[in-house]
CSV table of C-alpha atoms and ligand atoms in Angstrom, one decimal:
chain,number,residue,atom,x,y,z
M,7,UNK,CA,5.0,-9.2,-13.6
M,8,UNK,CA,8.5,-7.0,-12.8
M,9,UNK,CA,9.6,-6.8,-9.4
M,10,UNK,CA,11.7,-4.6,-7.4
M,11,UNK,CA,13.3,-5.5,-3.9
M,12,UNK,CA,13.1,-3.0,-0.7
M,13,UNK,CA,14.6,-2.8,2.2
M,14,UNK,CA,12.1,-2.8,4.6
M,15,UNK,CA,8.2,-3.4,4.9
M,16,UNK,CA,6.1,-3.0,7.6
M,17,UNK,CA,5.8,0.4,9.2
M,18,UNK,CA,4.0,2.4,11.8
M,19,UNK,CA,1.2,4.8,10.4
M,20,UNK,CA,-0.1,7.9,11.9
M,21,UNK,CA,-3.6,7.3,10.1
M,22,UNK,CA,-5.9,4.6,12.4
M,23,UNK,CA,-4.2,5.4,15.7
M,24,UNK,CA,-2.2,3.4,18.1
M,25,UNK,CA,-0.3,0.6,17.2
M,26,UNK,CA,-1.8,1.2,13.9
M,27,UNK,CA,1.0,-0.1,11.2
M,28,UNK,CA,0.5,-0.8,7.2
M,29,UNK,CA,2.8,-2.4,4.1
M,30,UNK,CA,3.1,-1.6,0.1
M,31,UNK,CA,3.9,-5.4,-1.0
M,32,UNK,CA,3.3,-4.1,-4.9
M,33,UNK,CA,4.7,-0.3,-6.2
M,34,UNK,CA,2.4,1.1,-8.8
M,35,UNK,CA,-1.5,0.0,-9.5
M,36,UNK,CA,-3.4,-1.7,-12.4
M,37,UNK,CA,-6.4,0.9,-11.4
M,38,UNK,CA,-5.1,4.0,-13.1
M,39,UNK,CA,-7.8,6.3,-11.3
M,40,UNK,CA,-7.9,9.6,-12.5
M,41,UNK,CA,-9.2,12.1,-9.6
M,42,UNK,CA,-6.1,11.6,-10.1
M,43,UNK,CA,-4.9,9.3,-7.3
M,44,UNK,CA,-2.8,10.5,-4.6
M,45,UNK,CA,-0.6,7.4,-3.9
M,46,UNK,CA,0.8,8.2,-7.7
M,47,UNK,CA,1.6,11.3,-7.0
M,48,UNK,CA,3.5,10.9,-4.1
M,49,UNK,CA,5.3,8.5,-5.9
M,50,UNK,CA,5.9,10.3,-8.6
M,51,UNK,CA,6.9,13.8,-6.2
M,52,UNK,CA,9.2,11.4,-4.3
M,53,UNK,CA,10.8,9.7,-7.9
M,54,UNK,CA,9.4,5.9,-6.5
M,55,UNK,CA,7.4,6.3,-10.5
M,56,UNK,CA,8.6,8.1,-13.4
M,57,UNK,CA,5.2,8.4,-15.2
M,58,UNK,CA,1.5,7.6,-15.0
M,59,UNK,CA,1.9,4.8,-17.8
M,60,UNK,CA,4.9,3.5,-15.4
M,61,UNK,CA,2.6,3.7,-12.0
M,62,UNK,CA,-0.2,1.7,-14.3
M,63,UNK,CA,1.8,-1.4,-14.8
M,64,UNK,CA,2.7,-2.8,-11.0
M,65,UNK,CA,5.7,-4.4,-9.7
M,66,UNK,CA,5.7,-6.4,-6.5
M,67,UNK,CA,8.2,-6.4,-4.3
M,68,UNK,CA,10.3,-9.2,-4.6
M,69,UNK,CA,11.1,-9.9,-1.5
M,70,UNK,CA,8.3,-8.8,0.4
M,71,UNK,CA,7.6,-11.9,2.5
M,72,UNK,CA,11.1,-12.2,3.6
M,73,UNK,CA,11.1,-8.8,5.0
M,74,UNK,CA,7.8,-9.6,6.8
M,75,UNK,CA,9.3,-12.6,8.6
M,76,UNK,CA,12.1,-10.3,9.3
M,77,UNK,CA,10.0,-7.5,10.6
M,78,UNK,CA,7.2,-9.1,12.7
M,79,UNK,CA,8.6,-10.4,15.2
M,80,UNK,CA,9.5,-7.2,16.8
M,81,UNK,CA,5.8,-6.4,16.0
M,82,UNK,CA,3.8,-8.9,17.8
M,83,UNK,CA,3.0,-7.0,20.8
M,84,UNK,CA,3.0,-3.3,19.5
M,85,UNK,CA,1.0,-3.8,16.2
M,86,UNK,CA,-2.8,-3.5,16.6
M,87,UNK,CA,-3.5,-4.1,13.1
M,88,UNK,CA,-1.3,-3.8,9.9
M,89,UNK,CA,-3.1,-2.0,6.8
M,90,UNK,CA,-3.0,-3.8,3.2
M,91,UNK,CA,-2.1,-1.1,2.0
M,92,UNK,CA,-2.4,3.3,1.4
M,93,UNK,CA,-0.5,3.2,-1.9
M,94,UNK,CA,-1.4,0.4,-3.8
M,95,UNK,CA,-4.7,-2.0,-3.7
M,96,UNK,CA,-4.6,-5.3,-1.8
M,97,UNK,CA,-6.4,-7.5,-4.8
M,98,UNK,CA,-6.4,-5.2,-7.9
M,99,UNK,CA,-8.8,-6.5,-10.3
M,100,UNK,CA,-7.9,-9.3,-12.8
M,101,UNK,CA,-4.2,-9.0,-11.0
M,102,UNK,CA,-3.7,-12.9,-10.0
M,103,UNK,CA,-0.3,-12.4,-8.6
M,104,UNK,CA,-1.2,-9.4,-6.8
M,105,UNK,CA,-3.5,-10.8,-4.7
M,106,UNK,CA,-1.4,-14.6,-4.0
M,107,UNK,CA,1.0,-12.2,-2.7
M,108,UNK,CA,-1.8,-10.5,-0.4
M,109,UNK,CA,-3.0,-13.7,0.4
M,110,UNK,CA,0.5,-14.6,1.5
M,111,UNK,CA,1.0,-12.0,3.6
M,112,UNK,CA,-2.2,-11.9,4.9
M,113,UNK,CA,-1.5,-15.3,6.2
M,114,UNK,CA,2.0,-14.8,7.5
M,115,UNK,CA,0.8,-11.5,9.2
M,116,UNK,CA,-1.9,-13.2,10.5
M,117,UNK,CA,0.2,-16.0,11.9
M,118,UNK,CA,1.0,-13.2,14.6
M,119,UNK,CA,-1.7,-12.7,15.8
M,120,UNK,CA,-2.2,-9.4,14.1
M,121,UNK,CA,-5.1,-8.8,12.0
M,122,UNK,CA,-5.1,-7.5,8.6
M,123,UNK,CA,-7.1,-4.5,7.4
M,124,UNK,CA,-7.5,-4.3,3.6
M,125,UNK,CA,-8.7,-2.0,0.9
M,126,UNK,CA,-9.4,-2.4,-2.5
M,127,UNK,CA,-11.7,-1.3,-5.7
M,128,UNK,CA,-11.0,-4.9,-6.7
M,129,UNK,CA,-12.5,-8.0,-5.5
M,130,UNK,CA,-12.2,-9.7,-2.2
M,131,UNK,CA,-11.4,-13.3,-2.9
M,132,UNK,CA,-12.8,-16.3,-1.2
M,133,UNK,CA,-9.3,-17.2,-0.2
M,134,UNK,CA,-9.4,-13.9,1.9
M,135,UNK,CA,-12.4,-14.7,3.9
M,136,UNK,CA,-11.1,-18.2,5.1
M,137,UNK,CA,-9.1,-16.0,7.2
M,138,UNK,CA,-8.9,-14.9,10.7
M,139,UNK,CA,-12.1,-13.2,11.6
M,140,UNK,CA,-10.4,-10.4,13.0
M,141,UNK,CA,-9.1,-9.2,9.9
M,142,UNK,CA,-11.3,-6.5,8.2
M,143,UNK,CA,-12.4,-5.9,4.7
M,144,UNK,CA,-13.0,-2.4,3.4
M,145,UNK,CA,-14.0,-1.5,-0.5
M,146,UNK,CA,-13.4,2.2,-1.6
M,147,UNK,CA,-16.5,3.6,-3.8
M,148,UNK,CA,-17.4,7.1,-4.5
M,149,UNK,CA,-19.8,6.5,-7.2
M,150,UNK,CA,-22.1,3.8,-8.0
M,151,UNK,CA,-22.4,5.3,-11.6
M,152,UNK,CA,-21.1,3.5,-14.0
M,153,UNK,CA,-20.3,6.0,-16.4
M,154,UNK,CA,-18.1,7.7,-13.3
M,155,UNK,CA,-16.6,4.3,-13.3
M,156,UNK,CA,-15.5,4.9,-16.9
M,157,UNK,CA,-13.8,8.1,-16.6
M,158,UNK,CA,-12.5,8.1,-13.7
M,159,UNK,CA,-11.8,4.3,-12.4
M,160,UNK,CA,-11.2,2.4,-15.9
M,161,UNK,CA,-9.0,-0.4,-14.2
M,162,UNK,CA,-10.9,-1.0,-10.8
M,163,UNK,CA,-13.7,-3.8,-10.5
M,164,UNK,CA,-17.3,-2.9,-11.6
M,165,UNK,CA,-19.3,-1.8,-8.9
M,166,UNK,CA,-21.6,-4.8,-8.4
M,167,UNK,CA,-18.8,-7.4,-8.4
M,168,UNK,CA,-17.5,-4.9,-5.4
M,169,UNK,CA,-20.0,-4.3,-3.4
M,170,UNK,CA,-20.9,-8.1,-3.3
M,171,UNK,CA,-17.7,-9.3,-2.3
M,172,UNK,CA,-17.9,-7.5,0.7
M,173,UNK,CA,-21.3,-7.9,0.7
M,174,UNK,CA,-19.9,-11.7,1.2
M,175,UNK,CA,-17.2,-10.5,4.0
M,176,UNK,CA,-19.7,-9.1,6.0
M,177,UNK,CA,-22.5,-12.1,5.6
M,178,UNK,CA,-19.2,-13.8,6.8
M,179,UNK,CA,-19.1,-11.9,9.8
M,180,UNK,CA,-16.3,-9.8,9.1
M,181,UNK,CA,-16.4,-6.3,9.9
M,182,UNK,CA,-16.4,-4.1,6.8
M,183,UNK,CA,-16.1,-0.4,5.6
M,184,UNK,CA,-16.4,1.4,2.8
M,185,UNK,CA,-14.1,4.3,2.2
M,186,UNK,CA,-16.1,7.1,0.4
M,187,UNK,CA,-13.0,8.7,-0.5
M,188,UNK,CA,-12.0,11.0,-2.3
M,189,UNK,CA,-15.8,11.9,-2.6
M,190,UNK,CA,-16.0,14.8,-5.8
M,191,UNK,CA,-17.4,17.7,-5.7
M,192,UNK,CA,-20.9,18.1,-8.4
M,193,UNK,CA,-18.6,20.0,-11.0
M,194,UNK,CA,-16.8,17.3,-10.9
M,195,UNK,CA,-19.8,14.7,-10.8
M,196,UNK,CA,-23.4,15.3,-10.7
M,197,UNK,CA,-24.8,12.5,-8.0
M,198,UNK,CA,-27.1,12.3,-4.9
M,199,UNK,CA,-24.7,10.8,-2.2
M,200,UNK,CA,-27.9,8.6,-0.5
M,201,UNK,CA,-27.4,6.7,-4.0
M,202,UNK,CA,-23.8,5.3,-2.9
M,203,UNK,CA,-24.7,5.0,0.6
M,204,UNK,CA,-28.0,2.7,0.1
M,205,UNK,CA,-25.6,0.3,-1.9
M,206,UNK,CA,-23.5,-0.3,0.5
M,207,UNK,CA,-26.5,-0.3,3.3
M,208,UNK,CA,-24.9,-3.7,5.2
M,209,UNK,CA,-21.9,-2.4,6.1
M,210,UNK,CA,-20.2,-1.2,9.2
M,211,UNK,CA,-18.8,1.2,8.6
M,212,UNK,CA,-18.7,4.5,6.4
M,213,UNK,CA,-15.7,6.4,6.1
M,214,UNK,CA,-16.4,10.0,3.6
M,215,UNK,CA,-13.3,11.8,2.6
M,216,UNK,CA,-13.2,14.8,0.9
M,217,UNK,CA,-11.4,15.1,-2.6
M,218,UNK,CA,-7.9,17.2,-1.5
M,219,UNK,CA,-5.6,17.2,-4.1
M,220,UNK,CA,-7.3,17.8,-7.5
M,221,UNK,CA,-7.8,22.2,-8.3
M,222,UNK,CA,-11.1,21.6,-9.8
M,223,UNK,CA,-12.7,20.8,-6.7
M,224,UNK,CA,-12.4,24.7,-5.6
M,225,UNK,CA,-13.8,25.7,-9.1
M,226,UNK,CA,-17.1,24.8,-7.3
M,227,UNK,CA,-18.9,27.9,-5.4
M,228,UNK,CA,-19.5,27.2,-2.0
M,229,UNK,CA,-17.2,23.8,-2.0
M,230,UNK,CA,-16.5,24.1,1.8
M,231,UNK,CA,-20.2,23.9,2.4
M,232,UNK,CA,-20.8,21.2,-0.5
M,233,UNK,CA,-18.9,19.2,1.8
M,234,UNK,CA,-20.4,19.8,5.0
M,235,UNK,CA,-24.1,19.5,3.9
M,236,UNK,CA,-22.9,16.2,2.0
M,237,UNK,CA,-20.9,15.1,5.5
M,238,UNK,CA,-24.2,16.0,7.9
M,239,UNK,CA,-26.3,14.0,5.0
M,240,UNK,CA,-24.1,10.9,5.8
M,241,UNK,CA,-23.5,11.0,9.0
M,242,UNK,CA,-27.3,11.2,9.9
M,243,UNK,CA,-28.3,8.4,7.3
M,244,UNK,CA,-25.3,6.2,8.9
M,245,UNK,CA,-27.0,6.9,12.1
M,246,UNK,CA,-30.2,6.0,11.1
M,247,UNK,CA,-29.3,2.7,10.0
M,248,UNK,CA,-26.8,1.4,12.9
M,249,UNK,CA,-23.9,2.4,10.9
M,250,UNK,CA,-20.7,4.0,12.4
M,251,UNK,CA,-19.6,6.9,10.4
M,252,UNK,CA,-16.0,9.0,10.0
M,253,UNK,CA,-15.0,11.7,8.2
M,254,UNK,CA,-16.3,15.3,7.3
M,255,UNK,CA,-18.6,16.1,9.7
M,256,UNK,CA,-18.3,13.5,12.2
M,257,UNK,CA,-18.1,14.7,16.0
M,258,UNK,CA,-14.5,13.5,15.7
M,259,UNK,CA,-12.8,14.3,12.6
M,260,UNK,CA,-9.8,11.5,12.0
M,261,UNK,CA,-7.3,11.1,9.0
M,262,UNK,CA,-8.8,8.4,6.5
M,263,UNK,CA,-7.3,7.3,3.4
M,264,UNK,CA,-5.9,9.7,1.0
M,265,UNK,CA,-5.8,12.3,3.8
M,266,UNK,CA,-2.4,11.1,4.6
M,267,UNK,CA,-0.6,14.2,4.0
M,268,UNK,CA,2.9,12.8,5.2
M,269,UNK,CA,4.4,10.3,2.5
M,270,UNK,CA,5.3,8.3,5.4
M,271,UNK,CA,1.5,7.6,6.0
M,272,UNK,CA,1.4,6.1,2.4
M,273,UNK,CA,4.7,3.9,1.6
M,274,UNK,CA,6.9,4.2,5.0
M,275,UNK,CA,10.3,5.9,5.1
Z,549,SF4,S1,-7.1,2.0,-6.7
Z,549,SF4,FE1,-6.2,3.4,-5.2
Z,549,SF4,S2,-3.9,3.1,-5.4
Z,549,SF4,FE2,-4.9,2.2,-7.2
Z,549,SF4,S3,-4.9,3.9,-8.8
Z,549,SF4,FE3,-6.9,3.9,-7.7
Z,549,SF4,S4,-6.6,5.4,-6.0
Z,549,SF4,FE4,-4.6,4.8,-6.7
């Protein structure tokens, strides 16, 4: 796999509050997603990636783990948690030496004392889950159709070999989430949102994010609504089942994911 080198790693995030800090360890992703995905085209706006077949074949960062042994020290008693990571995916799928280099710093960050929150539409390994218990495991899905999957996800893990891997983090006692993010609109896809939510039914945690950046979306009469009706629809079913819910139409709306409208939110400065 290339690599590039950087000159820093770690930095503070304004998405997931205080003390709230994340990494990009690998530049570009395997996943291709087509909503399209946001990360790309910040990447792209800000000349990080010159083209979508470019952001498809990922580079890690070289020296990534240096720069974390660099960095954390200074972190240890300000950083709540560092996030794996808003523009790339912590174990993309069938991407060995992604994931070692996860692993890696997962361990190194760890060795802190500061837990590790990841994301992924690939697989949480095993290795992962030997981990400290306060690290936390989230999957994204916003579709458990597999001919969404096809279109609009080619690269990412099948659903069921995603949802069971966290399925596994959770039996494991770690806390997990699933970012319903970014959720599309029924011009874009046809789907009854209980569908996703009663797959992932064992989690603890359901994040919904509306889809921001893709024209389509407003296309759809009434989208503003769509949302909110979909939001309330989520919100009480996570309620129902002893779920904590965020996003659209939560008493307290907070920045998830892809909401990052700052670039900083995504790769740091
Ligand atoms: S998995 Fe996430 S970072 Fe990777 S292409 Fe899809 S949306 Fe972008």
């Amino acid at each position: 796999m290339d690599t590039v080198t950087r000159k820093s790693l770690i930095y503070r995030t304004g998405i997931g509050g205080k003390g709230a800090y994340a990494a990009t360890h690998v530049v570009g992703c395997s996943h291709g997603c087509r909503f399209p995905c946001y990360a790309f085209l910040m990447m792209q706006r800000f000349g990080k990636v010159a083209s979508y077949e470019e952001w498809c074949r990922p580079r890690l960062v070289a020296n990534a783990l240096q720069l974390a042994q660099k960095e954390l020290p200074r972190l240890r008693d300000k950083a709540r948690s560092v996030h794996l990571s808003f523009a790339t995916d912590a174990f993309m799928y069938q991407q060995p030496e992604v994931t070692a280099l996860t692993l890696q710093l997962m361990r190194l960050i760890n060795s802190y004392d500061i837990p590790v929150h990841t994301l992924t539409k690939g697989v949480i390994p095993e290795e992962a889950l030997q981990l400290s218990r306060a690290n936390q495991f989230g999957i994204t899905l916003v579709s458990v159709d597999e001919n969404f999957w096809t279109r609009y996800e080619p690269g990412t893990a099948p659903y069921p070999e995603r949802i069971a891997a966290l399925c596994r983090a959770h039996d494991r006692g770690f806390h997990s989430f699933v970012n319903m993010e970014p959720y599309p609109t029924p011009n874009i896809w046809q789907q009854d949102v209980l569908r996703v939510l009663e797959a992932v039914d064992f989690v603890d945690e359901v994040r919904l994010g509306q889809l921001n950046y893709n024209d389509t979306v407003k296309q759809y009469p009434g989208w503003k609504a769509f949302y909110r009706r979909t939001g309330v629809i989520a919100r009480d079913w996570c309620t129902e089942h002893g779920i904590a819910y965020e996003g659209i139409a939560a008493a307290e709306v907070r920045h998830v994911r892809h909401a990052a409208s700052d670039p900083r939110d995504l790769f740091g400065a």
